[in-house]
PDB file of C-alpha atoms in Angstrom:
ATOM      1  CA  MET H   1     182.081  18.559  34.866  1.00 46.00           C
ATOM      2  CA  SER H   2     179.534  21.633  34.557  1.00 67.00           C
ATOM      3  CA  GLN H   3     179.934  24.923  36.914  1.00 78.00           C
ATOM      4  CA  TRP H   4     176.211  24.981  36.422  1.00 83.00           C
ATOM      5  CA  LYS H   5     173.770  23.853  38.919  1.00 91.00           C
ATOM      6  CA  ILE H   6     170.789  22.759  36.918  1.00 91.00           C
ATOM      7  CA  ARG H   7     167.534  22.336  38.296  1.00 95.00           C
ATOM      8  CA  GLU H   8     164.263  20.833  36.525  1.00 94.00           C
ATOM      9  CA  LYS H   9     160.579  20.795  37.740  1.00 96.00           C
ATOM     10  CA  THR H  10     157.403  19.590  34.972  1.00 96.00           C
ATOM     11  CA  VAL H  11     155.435  21.975  34.673  1.00 96.00           C
ATOM     12  CA  HIS H  12     152.797  20.127  32.225  1.00 97.00           C
ATOM     13  CA  LYS H  13     152.351  16.281  31.476  1.00 96.00           C
ATOM     14  CA  THR H  14     150.691  14.371  28.771  1.00 93.00           C
ATOM     15  CA  ASP H  15     150.976  10.633  27.497  1.00 90.00           C
ATOM     16  CA  LEU H  16     153.252  11.559  24.708  1.00 88.00           C
ATOM     17  CA  PHE H  17     155.458  14.339  26.184  1.00 92.00           C
ATOM     18  CA  GLN H  18     155.632  16.571  29.261  1.00 93.00           C
ATOM     19  CA  ILE H  19     157.130  20.018  29.123  1.00 96.00           C
ATOM     20  CA  ILE H  20     160.051  20.969  31.882  1.00 95.00           C
ATOM     21  CA  GLU H  21     160.828  23.959  33.362  1.00 96.00           C
ATOM     22  CA  GLN H  22     164.867  24.213  33.494  1.00 93.00           C
ATOM     23  CA  THR H  23     166.598  26.928  35.881  1.00 93.00           C
ATOM     24  CA  ILE H  24     170.514  26.752  35.417  1.00 92.00           C
ATOM     25  CA  THR H  25     172.626  28.748  38.069  1.00 92.00           C
ATOM     26  CA  GLY H  26     176.176  29.467  37.538  1.00 87.00           C
ATOM     27  CA  LYS H  27     178.428  32.413  38.323  1.00 83.00           C
ATOM     28  CA  ASN H  28     175.989  35.044  39.320  1.00 85.00           C
ATOM     29  CA  LYS H  29     173.757  34.316  36.522  1.00 90.00           C
ATOM     30  CA  THR H  30     170.576  32.020  36.613  1.00 92.00           C
ATOM     31  CA  LYS H  31     169.029  31.194  33.254  1.00 92.00           C
ATOM     32  CA  LYS H  32     165.432  29.126  32.339  1.00 94.00           C
ATOM     33  CA  TYR H  33     164.688  27.236  29.728  1.00 92.00           C
ATOM     34  CA  GLU H  34     161.574  25.309  28.768  1.00 94.00           C
ATOM     35  CA  ILE H  35     162.249  21.767  27.272  1.00 94.00           C
ATOM     36  CA  VAL H  36     159.999  19.294  25.720  1.00 94.00           C
ATOM     37  CA  GLU H  37     160.591  15.753  26.836  1.00 92.00           C
ATOM     38  CA  ARG H  38     158.904  13.449  24.191  1.00 94.00           C
ATOM     39  CA  ARG H  39     158.692   9.514  24.687  1.00 94.00           C
ATOM     40  CA  PRO H  40     161.310   7.868  23.360  1.00 96.00           C
ATOM     41  CA  THR H  41     160.595   6.796  19.450  1.00 97.00           C
ATOM     42  CA  THR H  42     161.510   3.963  16.902  1.00 98.00           C
ATOM     43  CA  ILE H  43     162.023   4.227  13.193  1.00 99.00           C
ATOM     44  CA  VAL H  44     161.976   0.918  11.130  1.00 99.00           C
ATOM     45  CA  PHE H  45     163.374   0.279   7.621  1.00 99.00           C
ATOM     46  CA  PRO H  46     162.235  -3.006   6.250  1.00 99.00           C
ATOM     47  CA  LEU H  47     164.703  -3.614   3.569  1.00 99.00           C
ATOM     48  CA  THR H  48     164.478  -6.611   1.147  1.00 98.00           C
ATOM     49  CA  GLU H  49     167.464  -8.746  -0.391  1.00 98.00           C
ATOM     50  CA  SER H  50     166.939  -6.703  -3.513  1.00 98.00           C
ATOM     51  CA  PHE H  51     167.318  -3.517  -1.437  1.00 98.00           C
ATOM     52  CA  GLU H  52     163.476  -2.371  -2.140  1.00 99.00           C
ATOM     53  CA  ILE H  53     162.268  -0.670   1.334  1.00 99.00           C
ATOM     54  CA  TYR H  54     158.758  -0.199   2.437  1.00 98.00           C
ATOM     55  CA  LEU H  55     157.392   2.983   3.651  1.00 98.00           C
ATOM     56  CA  LEU H  56     154.177   4.257   4.901  1.00 98.00           C
ATOM     57  CA  SER H  57     152.040   7.104   3.288  1.00 97.00           C
ATOM     58  CA  GLN H  58     150.175   8.521   5.841  1.00 94.00           C
ATOM     59  CA  TYR H  59     147.955  11.655   6.691  1.00 92.00           C
ATOM     60  CA  ARG H  60     149.420  13.553   9.328  1.00 90.00           C
ATOM     61  CA  SER H  61     147.179  16.118  10.751  1.00 87.00           C
ATOM     62  CA  LEU H  62     150.137  17.827  12.054  1.00 88.00           C
ATOM     63  CA  PHE H  63     150.978  19.219   8.617  1.00 90.00           C
ATOM     64  CA  ASN H  64     147.427  18.572   7.378  1.00 92.00           C
ATOM     65  CA  LYS H  65     148.821  16.313   4.303  1.00 92.00           C
ATOM     66  CA  THR H  66     149.979  13.041   3.688  1.00 93.00           C
ATOM     67  CA  ILE H  67     153.125  12.147   3.826  1.00 96.00           C
ATOM     68  CA  ILE H  68     155.885   9.517   2.728  1.00 98.00           C
ATOM     69  CA  GLU H  69     157.862   7.952   5.958  1.00 98.00           C
ATOM     70  CA  ALA H  70     159.411   5.242   7.852  1.00 98.00           C
ATOM     71  CA  VAL H  71     157.300   3.042  10.140  1.00 98.00           C
ATOM     72  CA  SER H  72     157.792   4.431  13.420  1.00 97.00           C
ATOM     73  CA  GLY H  73     156.020   4.868  16.623  1.00 95.00           C
ATOM     74  CA  HIS H  74     156.575   5.684  20.497  1.00 95.00           C
ATOM     75  CA  VAL H  75     158.060   3.395  22.549  1.00 96.00           C
ATOM     76  CA  ASP H  76     155.361   2.524  25.375  1.00 92.00           C
ATOM     77  CA  ASN H  77     156.279   2.269  28.954  1.00 87.00           C
ATOM     78  CA  SER H  78     156.628  -0.762  29.623  1.00 88.00           C
ATOM     79  CA  GLU H  79     158.831  -1.933  26.377  1.00 95.00           C
ATOM     80  CA  SER H  80     162.086  -2.009  24.871  1.00 97.00           C
ATOM     81  CA  PRO H  81     162.799   0.285  21.456  1.00 98.00           C
ATOM     82  CA  PHE H  82     163.921  -3.126  19.717  1.00 98.00           C
ATOM     83  CA  LYS H  83     160.134  -4.312  21.241  1.00 98.00           C
ATOM     84  CA  SER H  84     158.865  -1.269  20.170  1.00 98.00           C
ATOM     85  CA  ALA H  85     160.191  -1.534  16.697  1.00 98.00           C
ATOM     86  CA  LYS H  86     159.078  -5.030  16.076  1.00 98.00           C
ATOM     87  CA  ARG H  87     155.425  -4.289  17.322  1.00 96.00           C
ATOM     88  CA  GLU H  88     154.904  -1.038  15.124  1.00 96.00           C
ATOM     89  CA  LEU H  89     156.597  -2.917  12.014  1.00 97.00           C
ATOM     90  CA  LYS H  90     153.941  -5.577  12.451  1.00 96.00           C
ATOM     91  CA  GLU H  91     150.883  -2.913  13.419  1.00 93.00           C
ATOM     92  CA  GLU H  92     151.548  -0.498  10.563  1.00 93.00           C
ATOM     93  CA  ALA H  93     153.220  -2.639   7.539  1.00 95.00           C
ATOM     94  CA  GLY H  94     152.235  -6.103   8.515  1.00 95.00           C
ATOM     95  CA  LEU H  95     156.001  -7.401   8.534  1.00 98.00           C
ATOM     96  CA  ILE H  96     157.475  -9.431  10.312  1.00 98.00           C
ATOM     97  CA  ALA H  97     161.573  -9.418  10.029  1.00 98.00           C
ATOM     98  CA  ASN H  98     163.791 -12.284  11.291  1.00 98.00           C
ATOM     99  CA  THR H  99     166.848 -10.162  11.294  1.00 98.00           C
ATOM    100  CA  TRP H 100     167.111  -6.671  13.122  1.00 99.00           C
ATOM    101  CA  GLU H 101     169.787  -4.166  13.359  1.00 98.00           C
ATOM    102  CA  GLU H 102     170.081  -0.901  15.317  1.00 98.00           C
ATOM    103  CA  LEU H 103     171.552   1.269  13.051  1.00 98.00           C
ATOM    104  CA  LEU H 104     171.690   4.302  14.832  1.00 98.00           C
ATOM    105  CA  ARG H 105     170.513   5.763  18.321  1.00 97.00           C
ATOM    106  CA  VAL H 106     170.115   9.816  17.802  1.00 97.00           C
ATOM    107  CA  ASP H 107     169.021  12.500  19.977  1.00 95.00           C
ATOM    108  CA  ALA H 108     165.661  14.593  17.783  1.00 90.00           C
ATOM    109  CA  SER H 109     167.386  18.100  18.595  1.00 88.00           C
ATOM    110  CA  ALA H 110     170.239  19.635  20.753  1.00 87.00           C
ATOM    111  CA  SER H 111     168.015  22.239  22.611  1.00 87.00           C
ATOM    112  CA  VAL H 112     164.280  22.706  22.945  1.00 91.00           C
ATOM    113  CA  ILE H 113     163.386  19.125  22.405  1.00 92.00           C
ATOM    114  CA  ARG H 114     164.783  16.090  24.491  1.00 92.00           C
ATOM    115  CA  SER H 115     163.816  12.769  22.779  1.00 94.00           C
ATOM    116  CA  VAL H 116     165.616   9.823  21.696  1.00 96.00           C
ATOM    117  CA  MET H 117     164.994   7.799  18.353  1.00 97.00           C
ATOM    118  CA  HIS H 118     166.109   4.460  17.745  1.00 98.00           C
ATOM    119  CA  LEU H 119     166.659   3.802  13.654  1.00 99.00           C
ATOM    120  CA  PHE H 120     166.347  -0.029  13.014  1.00 99.00           C
ATOM    121  CA  LEU H 121     167.318  -2.091   9.818  1.00 99.00           C
ATOM    122  CA  ALA H 122     164.372  -5.062   9.567  1.00 99.00           C
ATOM    123  CA  ARG H 123     165.544  -7.725   6.724  1.00 99.00           C
ATOM    124  CA  ASP H 124     164.569 -11.109   6.056  1.00 98.00           C
ATOM    125  CA  LEU H 125     161.184 -10.158   5.943  1.00 98.00           C
ATOM    126  CA  GLU H 126     157.475 -11.888   6.135  1.00 97.00           C
ATOM    127  CA  GLU H 127     154.150 -10.551   5.308  1.00 94.00           C
ATOM    128  CA  THR H 128     151.535 -10.805   7.513  1.00 92.00           C
ATOM    129  CA  ASP H 129     148.330  -8.889   8.356  1.00 86.00           C
ATOM    130  CA  SER H 130     148.598  -5.156   9.268  1.00 80.00           C
ATOM    131  CA  SER H 131     146.392  -3.555  12.445  1.00 79.00           C
ATOM    132  CA  PRO H 132     146.788   0.128  12.529  1.00 70.00           C
ATOM    133  CA  GLU H 133     145.444   1.991  15.140  1.00 70.00           C
ATOM    134  CA  GLU H 134     142.212   3.568  15.005  1.00 71.00           C
ATOM    135  CA  GLY H 135     142.404   6.517  13.133  1.00 70.00           C
ATOM    136  CA  GLU H 136     145.679   5.739  11.111  1.00 71.00           C
ATOM    137  CA  GLU H 137     145.082   5.750   7.272  1.00 81.00           C
ATOM    138  CA  ILE H 138     148.271   3.775   5.995  1.00 89.00           C
ATOM    139  CA  LYS H 139     149.158   3.007   2.516  1.00 94.00           C
ATOM    140  CA  ILE H 140     152.292   0.758   2.623  1.00 95.00           C
ATOM    141  CA  ILE H 141     154.748   1.618  -0.661  1.00 97.00           C
ATOM    142  CA  LYS H 142     157.660  -1.031  -1.526  1.00 98.00           C
ATOM    143  CA  MET H 143     159.980   0.909  -3.890  1.00 98.00           C
ATOM    144  CA  PRO H 144     163.821   0.370  -4.983  1.00 99.00           C
ATOM    145  CA  LEU H 145     166.008   2.011  -2.544  1.00 99.00           C
ATOM    146  CA  SER H 146     167.437   4.545  -5.063  1.00 98.00           C
ATOM    147  CA  ASP H 147     163.456   5.770  -6.260  1.00 99.00           C
ATOM    148  CA  ALA H 148     163.301   6.857  -2.079  1.00 99.00           C
ATOM    149  CA  ILE H 149     166.657   8.462  -2.515  1.00 99.00           C
ATOM    150  CA  GLU H 150     165.287  10.387  -5.584  1.00 99.00           C
ATOM    151  CA  LYS H 151     162.132  11.419  -3.514  1.00 99.00           C
ATOM    152  CA  ILE H 152     164.449  13.027  -0.905  1.00 99.00           C
ATOM    153  CA  GLU H 153     165.923  14.948  -3.734  1.00 98.00           C
ATOM    154  CA  LYS H 154     162.809  15.589  -5.118  1.00 98.00           C
ATOM    155  CA  ARG H 155     161.935  17.003  -1.240  1.00 98.00           C
ATOM    156  CA  GLU H 156     158.856  14.434  -1.817  1.00 98.00           C
ATOM    157  CA  ILE H 157     160.419  12.758   1.417  1.00 98.00           C
ATOM    158  CA  THR H 158     160.772  15.274   3.961  1.00 97.00           C
ATOM    159  CA  SER H 159     160.335  13.434   7.570  1.00 96.00           C
ATOM    160  CA  GLY H 160     163.860  14.104   9.023  1.00 96.00           C
ATOM    161  CA  PRO H 161     164.228  10.461  10.773  1.00 97.00           C
ATOM    162  CA  THR H 162     163.139   8.998   7.386  1.00 98.00           C
ATOM    163  CA  VAL H 163     166.068  11.153   5.428  1.00 98.00           C
ATOM    164  CA  LEU H 164     168.711   9.927   8.114  1.00 98.00           C
ATOM    165  CA  GLY H 165     167.827   6.432   7.866  1.00 99.00           C
ATOM    166  CA  LEU H 166     167.373   5.986   4.129  1.00 99.00           C
ATOM    167  CA  LEU H 167     170.565   8.233   3.429  1.00 99.00           C
ATOM    168  CA  TYR H 168     172.535   6.166   6.001  1.00 99.00           C
ATOM    169  CA  ILE H 169     171.596   2.575   4.441  1.00 99.00           C
ATOM    170  CA  ASP H 170     172.549   3.985   0.738  1.00 99.00           C
ATOM    171  CA  LYS H 171     175.487   4.878   2.458  1.00 98.00           C
ATOM    172  CA  LEU H 172     176.296   1.368   3.858  1.00 98.00           C
ATOM    173  CA  ILE H 173     175.029  -0.280   0.548  1.00 98.00           C
ATOM    174  CA  LYS H 174     177.603   2.082  -1.184  1.00 97.00           C
ATOM    175  CA  GLU H 175     179.969   1.072   1.206  1.00 98.00           C
ATOM    176  CA  LYS H 176     179.031  -2.718   0.536  1.00 96.00           C
ATOM    177  CA  LYS H 177     178.514  -3.224   4.294  1.00 96.00           C
ATOM    178  CA  LEU H 178     175.069  -4.135   3.542  1.00 92.00           C
TER     179      LEU H 178
END
């Protein structure tokens, strides 16, 4: 058990995140930190039987460019990560998966950002209509997983959760676990 006493106070709140002021008191020391706490996210990797992966090409104003990334989204307050993953897959990629596996549950950061990411593998896929949110301009890309790995090596795919998920799936395939 820690020797530190931790107090937290929310100083700013939005729909997607809140900023928390954290005060840690210990042996004759007090430290203050700011934490950005973000809602949990789901990242979905739809994979075909022939190891083709569906990814999205999408403009992201944060970077002022179009990036290639996995299907992803925030978990709504009233839903589980699994329900969020199913919803995002249908909305963004126009896919329904009959087989699901949670691959990983990871923290976004070990310091300033407090957020959990749930990475799901979606298999046994059926195509349906997509319904992106207003303002989302999404192009669905289907490619062999090996091509996606090459795009990581060429720095054409740089989204952290996407890179992590693709490399993990590639590892599972090489180990004959998929």
